Coordinates of C-alpha atoms and ligand atoms in Angstrom, one line a residue:
M11 CA 114.3 117.9 94.8
A12 CA 113.5 121.1 96.7
S13 CA 111.7 120.3 99.9
S14 CA 109.2 123.1 99.4
S15 CA 107.8 121.4 96.3
T16 CA 107.5 118.0 97.9
N17 CA 105.7 119.6 100.8
A18 CA 103.3 121.3 98.5
L19 CA 102.6 118.0 96.8
S20 CA 102.1 115.9 99.8
S21 CA 99.7 118.4 101.3
T22 CA 97.5 118.2 98.2
S23 CA 97.7 114.5 97.8
N24 CA 95.0 113.9 100.4
S25 CA 92.1 114.3 98.1
P26 CA 92.0 111.3 95.7
K27 CA 90.5 113.4 92.9
T28 CA 93.5 115.6 92.6
T29 CA 96.1 112.9 93.1
T30 CA 96.2 111.7 89.6
W31 CA 96.3 115.1 88.1
Q32 CA 99.0 116.2 90.6
T33 CA 101.0 113.1 90.0
F34 CA 100.8 113.6 86.3
K35 CA 101.9 117.3 86.5
R36 CA 104.8 116.1 88.6
L37 CA 105.7 113.5 86.0
V38 CA 105.5 116.1 83.3
R39 CA 108.2 118.1 85.1
Y40 CA 110.6 115.2 84.4
A41 CA 109.8 115.5 80.7
K42 CA 110.6 119.3 80.6
P43 CA 114.2 118.8 79.5
Y44 CA 113.1 116.7 76.6
K45 CA 110.2 118.9 75.4
L46 CA 111.7 119.4 71.9
G47 CA 111.4 115.7 71.3
F48 CA 107.9 115.8 72.7
V49 CA 106.9 118.5 70.3
A50 CA 108.3 116.5 67.4
A51 CA 106.4 113.5 68.6
I52 CA 103.1 115.4 68.8
L53 CA 103.7 116.9 65.3
G54 CA 104.3 113.3 64.0
M55 CA 101.1 112.1 65.6
I56 CA 99.0 114.9 64.2
G57 CA 100.7 114.5 60.8
Y58 CA 99.9 110.9 60.8
A59 CA 96.2 111.5 61.6
T60 CA 96.1 114.3 59.0
I61 CA 97.3 112.1 56.2
D62 CA 94.7 109.5 57.1
I63 CA 91.9 112.2 57.1
Y64 CA 93.1 113.6 53.8
F65 CA 93.2 110.2 52.3
L66 CA 89.6 109.5 53.5
S67 CA 88.4 112.8 52.2
K68 CA 89.1 111.5 48.7
L69 CA 86.6 108.7 49.1
Q70 CA 83.7 110.7 47.9
P71 CA 85.3 112.1 44.7
L72 CA 86.7 108.6 44.1
V73 CA 83.2 107.1 44.0
D74 CA 81.3 110.0 42.4
E75 CA 83.9 111.1 39.8
G76 CA 86.7 108.5 39.5
L77 CA 84.9 105.2 39.5
S78 CA 82.0 106.6 37.6
G79 CA 84.4 107.7 34.8
K80 CA 83.4 111.4 34.9
N81 CA 86.9 112.5 35.8
T82 CA 89.7 110.5 34.1
E83 CA 92.5 112.8 35.6
F84 CA 91.5 111.7 39.1
M85 CA 92.2 108.0 38.3
K86 CA 95.4 108.8 36.5
W87 CA 96.9 110.5 39.6
A88 CA 95.5 108.1 42.1
P89 CA 98.3 105.5 42.2
A90 CA 101.0 108.2 42.6
F91 CA 99.0 109.9 45.3
I92 CA 98.6 106.6 47.2
I93 CA 102.3 105.9 47.3
A94 CA 103.2 109.5 48.2
A95 CA 100.6 109.6 51.0
F96 CA 101.9 106.3 52.5
I97 CA 105.5 107.5 52.4
I98 CA 104.6 110.7 54.3
R99 CA 102.4 108.7 56.7
G100 CA 105.3 106.3 57.4
I101 CA 107.7 109.1 58.1
A102 CA 105.2 110.7 60.5
H103 CA 104.6 107.3 62.2
F104 CA 108.4 106.9 62.7
I105 CA 108.9 110.4 64.1
A106 CA 105.9 110.1 66.4
N107 CA 107.0 106.7 67.9
Y108 CA 110.7 107.4 67.9
C109 CA 110.5 110.8 69.6
L110 CA 107.9 109.6 72.1
A111 CA 110.1 106.6 73.0
W112 CA 113.1 108.9 73.3
V113 CA 111.3 111.2 75.7
G114 CA 109.8 108.3 77.6
N115 CA 113.0 106.4 78.0
N116 CA 114.9 109.5 79.1
V117 CA 112.3 110.3 81.7
V118 CA 112.2 106.7 83.0
A119 CA 116.0 106.5 83.1
D120 CA 116.1 109.8 85.1
L121 CA 113.3 108.4 87.4
K122 CA 115.2 105.2 87.9
Q123 CA 118.4 107.0 88.7
Q124 CA 116.7 109.3 91.1
L125 CA 114.9 106.5 92.8
F126 CA 118.0 104.4 93.1
E127 CA 120.0 107.3 94.6
H128 CA 117.1 108.2 96.9
I129 CA 116.7 104.7 98.2
M130 CA 120.4 104.5 98.8
S131 CA 120.3 107.8 100.7
M132 CA 117.4 106.7 102.9
P133 CA 118.2 106.1 106.6
V134 CA 118.9 102.6 107.7
A135 CA 115.6 102.4 109.4
F136 CA 113.8 102.8 106.1
H137 CA 115.7 99.7 104.8
D138 CA 114.8 97.8 108.0
Q139 CA 111.1 98.4 107.2
N140 CA 111.0 97.9 103.4
S141 CA 111.8 94.6 101.8
T142 CA 114.5 94.5 99.2
G143 CA 111.9 92.9 96.8
S144 CA 109.4 95.7 97.0
L145 CA 112.2 98.3 96.5
I146 CA 113.5 96.4 93.5
S147 CA 110.0 96.2 92.1
K148 CA 109.7 100.0 92.4
V149 CA 112.9 100.6 90.5
T150 CA 112.2 98.1 87.8
F151 CA 108.5 97.2 87.4
D152 CA 106.9 100.5 88.5
T153 CA 109.1 102.6 86.3
E154 CA 108.5 100.4 83.2
Q155 CA 104.8 100.6 84.0
V156 CA 105.0 104.4 83.9
L157 CA 106.9 104.3 80.6
N158 CA 104.5 101.9 78.9
S159 CA 101.2 103.3 80.1
V160 CA 102.0 107.0 79.7
S161 CA 103.6 106.6 76.3
K162 CA 100.7 104.5 75.0
S163 CA 98.1 106.9 76.5
I164 CA 99.7 110.0 75.0
L165 CA 100.1 108.3 71.6
T166 CA 96.5 107.2 71.6
L167 CA 95.1 110.4 73.0
V168 CA 96.8 112.7 70.5
Q169 CA 96.8 110.6 67.4
Q170 CA 93.3 109.1 67.7
S171 CA 91.8 112.4 69.0
A172 CA 93.2 114.2 65.9
F173 CA 91.8 111.4 63.8
V174 CA 88.4 111.5 65.4
L175 CA 88.2 115.3 65.2
G176 CA 89.2 115.1 61.5
L177 CA 86.6 112.5 60.7
L178 CA 83.9 114.3 62.5
G179 CA 84.8 117.4 60.6
L180 CA 84.6 115.6 57.3
M181 CA 81.3 114.0 58.2
F182 CA 79.7 117.2 59.1
Y183 CA 81.0 118.8 56.0
M184 CA 79.5 116.1 53.9
S185 CA 76.2 115.6 55.7
W186 CA 75.5 117.2 59.0
Q187 CA 72.1 115.5 59.3
L188 CA 73.7 112.1 59.4
S189 CA 76.5 113.2 61.6
L190 CA 74.2 114.6 64.2
I191 CA 72.7 111.1 64.7
F192 CA 76.1 109.8 65.4
L193 CA 76.7 112.5 68.0
L194 CA 73.8 111.2 70.0
I195 CA 75.7 108.2 71.2
T196 CA 78.7 110.2 72.4
P197 CA 77.3 111.1 75.8
V198 CA 76.3 107.5 76.4
I199 CA 79.9 106.4 75.7
A200 CA 81.3 109.1 77.9
V201 CA 79.2 107.8 80.9
I202 CA 80.5 104.3 80.4
V203 CA 84.1 105.5 80.1
T204 CA 83.8 107.2 83.5
L205 CA 82.3 104.1 85.2
V206 CA 84.8 101.7 83.7
S207 CA 87.8 103.9 84.5
R208 CA 86.7 104.5 88.1
R209 CA 86.6 100.7 88.7
F210 CA 89.9 100.3 86.9
R211 CA 91.7 102.8 89.1
K212 CA 90.9 100.8 92.2
V213 CA 91.8 97.5 90.7
S214 CA 95.1 98.6 89.2
K215 CA 96.2 100.1 92.6
N216 CA 95.6 96.7 94.2
I217 CA 97.4 94.8 91.6
Q218 CA 100.4 97.2 92.0
G219 CA 100.7 96.0 95.6
A220 CA 100.2 92.3 94.8
M221 CA 103.0 92.4 92.2
G222 CA 105.5 93.4 94.8
E223 CA 104.2 90.7 97.1
V224 CA 105.0 87.9 94.6
T225 CA 108.5 89.2 94.0
T226 CA 109.1 89.6 97.8
A227 CA 107.7 86.2 98.6
A228 CA 109.7 84.5 95.9
E229 CA 112.9 86.3 96.7
Q230 CA 112.7 85.6 100.4
T231 CA 112.1 82.0 99.9
F232 CA 114.8 81.6 97.2
N233 CA 117.3 83.3 99.4
G234 CA 116.5 81.0 102.2
H235 CA 116.0 77.9 100.2
K236 CA 118.6 75.9 102.2
V237 CA 116.8 76.8 105.4
V238 CA 113.5 75.8 103.9
L239 CA 115.0 72.4 102.9
T240 CA 116.6 71.9 106.2
F241 CA 113.5 72.5 108.3
G242 CA 111.2 70.8 105.9
G243 CA 109.3 74.0 105.2
Q244 CA 108.7 73.3 101.5
Q245 CA 105.0 72.5 101.8
R246 CA 104.5 75.5 104.0
E247 CA 106.3 77.8 101.5
F248 CA 104.3 76.2 98.6
S249 CA 101.0 77.0 100.2
R250 CA 102.1 80.5 101.3
F251 CA 103.2 81.3 97.8
S252 CA 100.1 79.7 96.4
L253 CA 98.0 82.1 98.5
I254 CA 99.9 85.2 97.3
N255 CA 99.9 83.8 93.8
K256 CA 96.1 83.3 93.9
R257 CA 95.5 86.8 95.1
N258 CA 97.7 88.1 92.3
R259 CA 95.8 86.1 89.8
Q260 CA 92.4 87.3 91.1
Q261 CA 93.5 90.9 90.8
R262 CA 94.8 90.3 87.3
M263 CA 91.6 88.6 86.3
K264 CA 89.5 91.5 87.7
M265 CA 91.5 93.9 85.7
N266 CA 91.0 91.7 82.6
A267 CA 87.3 91.4 83.2
T268 CA 86.9 95.1 83.3
K269 CA 88.9 95.6 80.2
S270 CA 87.2 92.8 78.3
A271 CA 83.7 93.9 79.3
S272 CA 84.2 97.6 78.3
V273 CA 85.0 96.9 74.7
P274 CA 81.9 94.9 73.7
I275 CA 79.6 97.1 75.7
I276 CA 80.8 100.2 73.9
Q277 CA 80.6 98.4 70.5
I278 CA 77.0 97.3 71.1
I279 CA 76.0 100.8 71.9
A280 CA 77.7 102.0 68.8
S281 CA 75.9 99.4 66.7
F282 CA 72.6 101.0 67.7
A283 CA 73.8 104.2 66.2
L284 CA 74.8 102.6 63.0
A285 CA 71.5 100.8 62.7
F286 CA 69.7 104.1 63.2
V287 CA 71.8 105.8 60.5
F288 CA 70.8 103.1 58.0
Y289 CA 67.2 103.5 59.0
A290 CA 67.4 107.3 58.6
I291 CA 69.0 107.1 55.2
T292 CA 66.4 104.9 53.7
S293 CA 63.6 107.1 55.0
E294 CA 62.2 109.9 52.8
I295 CA 64.0 112.9 54.4
F296 CA 67.5 112.3 53.2
K297 CA 67.1 110.1 50.1
T298 CA 67.3 112.9 47.5
D299 CA 70.2 114.9 48.8
I300 CA 72.8 112.2 49.1
S301 CA 75.1 111.1 46.3
P302 CA 76.5 107.5 46.3
G303 CA 79.9 108.9 47.2
T304 CA 78.7 110.9 50.2
F305 CA 76.7 107.9 51.4
V306 CA 79.6 105.5 51.2
S307 CA 81.9 108.1 52.7
V308 CA 79.8 108.9 55.8
I309 CA 79.1 105.2 56.5
T310 CA 82.8 104.5 56.1
Y311 CA 83.7 107.3 58.4
M312 CA 81.3 106.2 61.0
S313 CA 82.6 102.7 61.1
M314 CA 86.1 104.1 61.2
L315 CA 85.3 106.1 64.2
L316 CA 84.6 103.0 66.3
R317 CA 88.1 101.8 66.6
P318 CA 89.7 105.1 67.7
L319 CA 86.8 105.7 70.1
K320 CA 87.3 102.3 71.6
Q321 CA 91.0 103.1 72.0
L322 CA 90.2 106.4 73.5
T323 CA 87.9 104.8 76.1
N324 CA 90.7 102.4 77.0
I325 CA 93.4 105.0 77.6
N326 CA 92.0 106.2 80.8
S327 CA 92.5 102.8 82.4
E328 CA 95.9 102.5 80.7
F329 CA 96.8 106.0 82.1
Q330 CA 95.5 105.2 85.6
Q331 CA 97.7 102.2 85.6
G332 CA 100.7 104.3 84.9
M333 CA 99.7 106.9 87.5
A334 CA 99.3 104.2 90.1
A335 CA 102.9 103.1 89.5
C336 CA 103.9 106.8 89.5
I337 CA 102.2 107.3 92.9
S338 CA 104.1 104.4 94.3
I339 CA 107.4 105.8 93.0
F340 CA 106.7 109.3 94.3
S341 CA 105.7 108.0 97.7
V342 CA 109.3 106.8 98.1
L343 CA 110.8 110.0 96.6
D344 CA 108.7 112.0 99.1
Q345 CA 110.2 110.3 102.1
E346 CA 112.9 112.2 103.6
T347 CA 116.5 111.0 103.0
E348 CA 119.0 110.7 105.7
K349 CA 119.5 114.1 107.2
D350 CA 123.0 115.4 107.5
K351 CA 122.8 118.3 109.8
G352 CA 126.4 118.1 110.8
T353 CA 128.6 120.9 109.5
L354 CA 131.9 120.2 111.2
P355 CA 134.5 118.7 108.9
L356 CA 136.6 115.9 110.3
E357 CA 139.9 115.0 108.5
R358 CA 141.2 112.4 110.8
A359 CA 140.1 112.0 114.4
S360 CA 142.7 111.5 117.1
G361 CA 140.7 108.6 118.4
A362 CA 139.1 109.6 121.7
L363 CA 135.6 108.1 122.1
S364 CA 132.9 108.3 124.7
F365 CA 129.4 107.2 125.2
K366 CA 127.5 109.3 127.7
H367 CA 124.2 107.8 129.1
V368 CA 123.2 106.6 125.6
D369 CA 119.7 105.2 125.3
F370 CA 118.3 103.9 122.1
A371 CA 115.1 102.2 121.0
Y372 CA 114.4 100.9 117.5
E373 CA 111.5 102.3 115.6
V374 CA 109.0 99.6 115.0
A375 CA 106.9 99.5 111.8
K376 CA 103.2 99.6 112.1
N377 CA 102.9 99.2 108.4
E378 CA 104.9 99.8 105.3
N379 CA 105.1 103.6 105.5
D380 CA 104.1 104.4 109.0
T381 CA 106.5 104.3 111.9
V382 CA 106.1 105.1 115.5
K383 CA 108.9 105.9 117.9
V384 CA 108.8 103.7 120.9
E385 CA 108.9 106.0 123.9
S386 CA 106.8 104.3 126.5
P387 CA 109.1 103.0 129.2
E388 CA 107.8 99.5 129.3
I389 CA 109.0 98.9 125.8
K390 CA 112.5 97.5 125.7
L391 CA 115.4 99.8 125.0
A392 CA 118.1 98.2 122.8
L393 CA 120.6 100.4 124.7
N394 CA 120.0 101.6 128.2
D395 CA 122.3 104.2 129.8
L396 CA 125.4 103.0 127.9
T397 CA 128.4 105.0 129.3
F398 CA 132.1 104.5 128.7
D399 CA 135.3 106.4 127.7
L400 CA 138.1 105.3 125.4
A401 CA 141.4 107.0 125.0
P402 CA 143.0 107.1 121.6
G403 CA 144.5 103.7 120.8
E404 CA 142.6 101.8 123.4
T405 CA 140.6 98.6 122.8
L406 CA 137.1 98.0 124.2
A407 CA 135.6 94.6 124.1
L408 CA 131.8 94.2 124.2
V409 CA 130.6 90.8 125.3
G410 CA 127.2 89.5 126.1
R411 CA 124.4 87.3 124.9
S412 CA 123.1 87.8 121.4
G413 CA 120.5 90.5 121.4
S414 CA 122.1 92.4 124.2
G415 CA 122.7 95.4 122.1
K416 CA 126.3 95.1 121.1
S417 CA 125.8 95.6 117.3
T418 CA 123.4 98.4 118.1
A419 CA 126.1 100.3 119.9
S420 CA 128.3 100.2 116.8
S421 CA 125.4 101.1 114.5
L422 CA 124.9 104.2 116.6
L423 CA 128.6 105.1 116.3
L424 CA 128.3 105.1 112.5
R425 CA 125.1 107.0 112.9
F426 CA 123.0 104.4 111.1
Y427 CA 120.6 105.4 113.9
D428 CA 120.7 108.4 116.3
A429 CA 120.7 108.0 120.0
T430 CA 117.3 108.5 121.6
N431 CA 118.9 110.0 124.7
G432 CA 122.5 110.9 125.8
E433 CA 125.4 111.6 123.5
I434 CA 128.3 110.0 121.7
L435 CA 131.5 112.0 121.5
I436 CA 134.5 111.7 119.3
D437 CA 137.4 113.9 120.2
N438 CA 135.1 115.5 122.7
T439 CA 132.6 116.6 120.0
N440 CA 129.1 115.2 119.6
I441 CA 129.2 113.0 116.5
E442 CA 126.0 114.6 115.3
A443 CA 128.0 117.8 114.7
F444 CA 130.3 116.2 112.1
K445 CA 129.5 115.9 108.5
L446 CA 128.1 112.4 108.0
A447 CA 130.5 111.3 105.3
D448 CA 133.5 112.6 107.2
L449 CA 132.3 110.8 110.4
R450 CA 131.8 107.5 108.6
Q451 CA 135.2 107.8 107.1
Q452 CA 136.8 107.5 110.5
F453 CA 135.7 103.8 110.8
S454 CA 136.9 100.5 109.5
Y455 CA 134.0 98.2 110.1
V456 CA 133.9 94.5 109.8
S457 CA 130.5 93.1 110.6
Q458 CA 128.8 89.8 111.2
Q459 CA 127.2 89.9 107.8
V460 CA 129.9 90.3 105.2
V461 CA 128.7 92.0 102.1
L462 CA 130.7 91.3 98.9
F463 CA 130.1 92.8 95.5
H464 CA 130.0 91.0 92.2
D465 CA 133.5 91.9 91.3
T466 CA 137.1 90.7 91.6
L467 CA 138.7 89.9 95.0
A468 CA 141.0 92.8 94.5
N469 CA 138.2 95.3 93.9
N470 CA 136.3 93.9 96.9
I471 CA 139.3 94.5 99.1
A472 CA 139.8 98.0 97.8
Y473 CA 136.1 99.0 98.2
G474 CA 136.9 101.5 100.9
K475 CA 140.0 102.8 99.1
P476 CA 139.4 102.7 95.4
D477 CA 142.8 104.3 94.6
A478 CA 144.8 101.7 96.5
T479 CA 147.9 100.4 94.7
Q480 CA 148.4 96.8 93.8
E481 CA 151.1 96.5 96.5
E482 CA 148.8 97.9 99.2
I483 CA 146.1 95.4 98.2
I484 CA 148.5 92.5 98.2
A485 CA 149.8 93.6 101.6
A486 CA 146.3 93.7 103.0
A487 CA 145.3 90.4 101.4
T488 CA 148.4 88.8 102.8
S489 CA 147.9 89.9 106.4
A490 CA 144.3 88.9 106.3
H491 CA 145.3 85.5 104.9
V492 CA 143.3 86.1 101.8
M493 CA 146.3 85.3 99.7
E494 CA 146.2 81.7 100.9
F495 CA 143.0 80.9 99.0
A496 CA 143.4 83.5 96.3
A497 CA 146.6 81.8 95.2
E498 CA 144.6 78.7 94.5
M499 CA 142.2 80.5 92.3
E500 CA 142.8 80.6 88.6
E501 CA 143.1 84.4 88.3
G502 CA 144.4 85.1 91.9
L503 CA 143.2 88.4 93.3
E504 CA 141.6 89.2 89.9
T505 CA 139.1 86.3 90.2
N506 CA 135.5 87.4 90.1
I507 CA 133.9 86.0 93.2
G508 CA 130.3 86.0 91.9
E509 CA 127.1 87.5 93.1
N510 CA 127.6 88.5 96.8
G511 CA 130.8 86.4 96.8
A512 CA 129.0 83.2 96.1
L513 CA 132.2 81.4 95.3
L514 CA 133.7 81.9 98.8
S515 CA 133.1 80.1 102.1
G516 CA 132.0 81.9 105.2
G517 CA 135.5 82.1 106.6
Q518 CA 137.0 83.2 103.3
R519 CA 134.4 86.0 103.1
Q520 CA 135.3 87.2 106.5
R521 CA 139.0 87.3 105.6
V522 CA 138.1 89.4 102.6
A523 CA 136.2 91.8 104.8
I524 CA 139.1 92.0 107.2
A525 CA 141.5 92.8 104.3
R526 CA 139.1 95.5 103.3
A527 CA 139.2 97.0 106.8
L528 CA 143.0 96.6 106.9
L529 CA 143.4 98.5 103.7
C530 CA 141.2 101.5 104.6
D531 CA 143.3 103.0 107.3
A532 CA 140.9 104.7 109.6
P533 CA 141.4 105.8 113.2
F534 CA 138.6 103.7 114.6
L535 CA 138.1 100.0 114.1
I536 CA 134.9 98.1 114.8
L537 CA 135.0 94.3 114.7
D538 CA 131.5 92.9 115.1
E539 CA 132.0 89.2 115.5
A540 CA 134.5 89.6 112.6
T541 CA 135.9 86.2 113.1
S542 CA 132.8 84.3 114.0
A543 CA 132.8 82.3 110.8
L544 CA 136.4 81.3 111.1
D545 CA 137.6 78.0 112.5
T546 CA 139.9 78.2 115.5
E547 CA 143.0 77.6 113.4
S548 CA 142.3 80.4 110.9
E549 CA 141.2 82.7 113.7
R550 CA 144.5 82.3 115.4
H551 CA 146.3 83.2 112.1
I552 CA 144.2 86.3 111.7
Q553 CA 144.4 87.2 115.3
D554 CA 147.9 88.6 114.7
A555 CA 146.6 90.6 111.8
L556 CA 143.7 92.0 113.9
Q557 CA 146.0 92.7 116.8
A558 CA 148.3 94.7 114.4
L559 CA 145.3 96.4 113.1
Q560 CA 144.2 97.5 116.6
K561 CA 147.6 98.8 117.5
N562 CA 147.3 102.5 116.6
R563 CA 143.6 102.6 116.5
T564 CA 140.7 103.0 119.0
S565 CA 138.9 99.7 118.6
I566 CA 135.6 98.2 119.6
V567 CA 135.8 94.4 119.4
I568 CA 132.6 92.4 119.7
A569 CA 133.4 88.7 120.1
H570 CA 131.7 85.7 121.5
R571 CA 135.0 83.8 121.9
L572 CA 136.5 85.4 125.0
S573 CA 140.0 84.1 124.2
T574 CA 140.2 86.8 121.5
I575 CA 139.5 89.7 123.8
E576 CA 141.6 89.0 126.9
S577 CA 144.1 91.7 126.0
A578 CA 141.5 94.4 125.6
D579 CA 142.0 97.5 127.8
K580 CA 138.4 97.5 128.8
I581 CA 135.7 94.8 128.8
I582 CA 132.1 95.6 129.1
V583 CA 129.6 92.8 129.7
M584 CA 126.1 93.8 128.4
D585 CA 122.7 92.3 128.9
Q586 CA 119.4 93.7 127.5
G587 CA 121.1 96.9 126.5
K588 CA 122.6 97.6 129.9
I589 CA 126.1 97.4 131.3
V590 CA 126.3 94.5 133.7
E591 CA 130.0 94.6 134.5
Q592 CA 133.1 96.4 133.3
G593 CA 136.8 96.2 133.9
D594 CA 139.8 94.5 132.4
H595 CA 140.2 90.7 132.1
Q596 CA 142.0 90.1 135.4
S597 CA 139.8 92.4 137.5
L598 CA 136.6 90.9 136.0
L599 CA 137.8 87.4 136.6
A600 CA 138.6 88.4 140.2
K601 CA 135.1 89.7 140.6
Q602 CA 133.6 86.2 140.1
G603 CA 130.6 87.8 138.3
A604 CA 129.0 87.5 135.0
Y605 CA 132.2 87.7 133.0
A606 CA 133.9 85.0 135.1
Q607 CA 130.9 82.8 134.6
L608 CA 131.0 83.2 130.8
H609 CA 134.7 82.6 130.9
N610 CA 134.5 79.4 133.0
F611 CA 131.7 78.2 130.7
Q612 CA 133.9 78.6 127.6
F613 CA 137.1 77.2 129.1
E614 CA 136.1 74.4 131.2
Ligands
ADP719 P1 123.7 91.9 119.5 O1 124.6 92.5 118.5 O2 124.3 92.1 120.9 O3 123.4 90.4 119.3 P2 121.8 93.7 118.6 O4 122.4 95.0 118.9 O5 121.8 93.2 117.2 O6 122.3 92.6 119.6 O7 120.2 93.8 119.0 C1 119.8 94.4 120.2 C2 118.2 94.3 120.2 O8 117.7 95.2 119.2 C3 117.7 93.0 120.0 O9 116.6 92.8 120.8 C4 117.2 93.0 118.6 O10 116.1 92.2 118.4 C5 116.9 94.5 118.4 N1 117.2 94.9 117.0 C6 118.3 94.8 116.3 N2 118.3 95.3 115.1 C7 117.0 95.8 115.0 C8 116.4 96.5 113.9 N3 117.0 96.8 112.8 N4 115.1 96.9 114.1 C9 114.5 96.6 115.3 N5 115.0 95.9 116.3 C10 116.3 95.5 116.2
MG720 MG1 125.3 91.6 116.9

């Protein structure tokens, strides 16, 4: 989406009055490609209402001429007319509903796709600050809400308005005096509609938020159910969920109360009108003019107006619900995606890497959509003046306590975040100059948290290189010792490993991740506690594979087991984002400092 149009929208979205209208106009833009279907749907709706009106217009001749026996032709044709009318009505009904659903589903599919792509293109910081549950709820619940509410509103609005207008026309044609009485109640109804819908808009906005909360709360707890069991947190989780659940229920009941109250109130008001009509008819003024057919017709029309009017009063709330969901969707779409200002292409880096006085602070979320950059000096920097140089092919080991900023350094390298101060250079060029995709292609990255997809082992290994041959995959699987457990599975490498690799143990998952990195042959390698879930035995096996992997690559190895990094060209000991010590294994041991202490601690 062009940034100019988003800016124009966000600048007008301040006033709540225009928001609904602006949002709707924006939604309509999504329907533009499908306008033919929309036109067909509208024609179907109007056709449907027209047939109904035409049908009802025959009520007066039926009573006055047909049933009274004055016109025998009328009764002869009546059966055929009924069948024909219902066939046409049925076709119109089908066209209206089918075409509307076609437009609606296309729009929603487009919205879902755009939303999905947008969320996937958001900077890492966005994902830090938004829970997966609330994002999923936007893609699924909110988009469905838009589809249902808007389709229903349009269908009711067009079809029932046409019907109401037609009926009013007929009424006035037959007896304008009686019809006028009816019109007296219209303004009263209009006032109620406004009041009810205003209340509704507020409630439906709240419930929108509460929905996400239930999903989030349930998802988080289900994901962590083992932790909950272990630490006896069940009762706490029960009461926490119960609280959220209660809020959700209250919101839903409020919405229901508004809805339930609006219907009878409007009907009671309408009943006064009907009562007055009866009173008027029996009074002297009208008595003589009106035939039985006209009388029956007008009374019938009036009672028939109640239902569509009721539906029309309901559509605003229905529509507001859809718009609330729409606003929630657009608020995500309006957030800027990851910016790629880099223009320099990078085929394959030679492998020189340096950090020059790099500072970095994470953005902390004040609330869901608001972030502030931490710039005040007293707030802790995740990285503080990180400086080092690596020649092509060298290996750097980062060691230090957890939370000392090791993973943050590698995140910066992949530009998940950008340095607050200082610069990071690859082949003597600031990494921000390179095209993002090109830059990220230079890295094989094995992290603490292995992410696996619901797919076969082979496809998981080949994720970074989808065109890999079978031989390449097997070679990578063999060096990473994946074959050992793959061979025991029924379908070998073609075994589906379940959602997020549920069928694998922690160590097995890491081996798959290592195979993945082995296969995608990049000039830089980042191993972020890549072997932390392996037992010493498996680690030793894989160590050869990792060593081979490091051979022609510039590598950053983050490890808490110091035995695995002794051969590194450079070792940096970090604490609270700062370099405490650096050197190689021997010189650091000789220094008798922090490294030596860590080392003695692990090997005594
Ligand atoms: P290490 O990998 O050395 O264990 P990290 O680089 O993960 O340490 O974390 C360094 C510091 O940054 C820690 O204080 C941590 O709490 C903080 N931190 C890490 N990730 C985030 C994040 N996504 N948002 C905010 N703070 C973070
Ligand atoms: Mg880490």
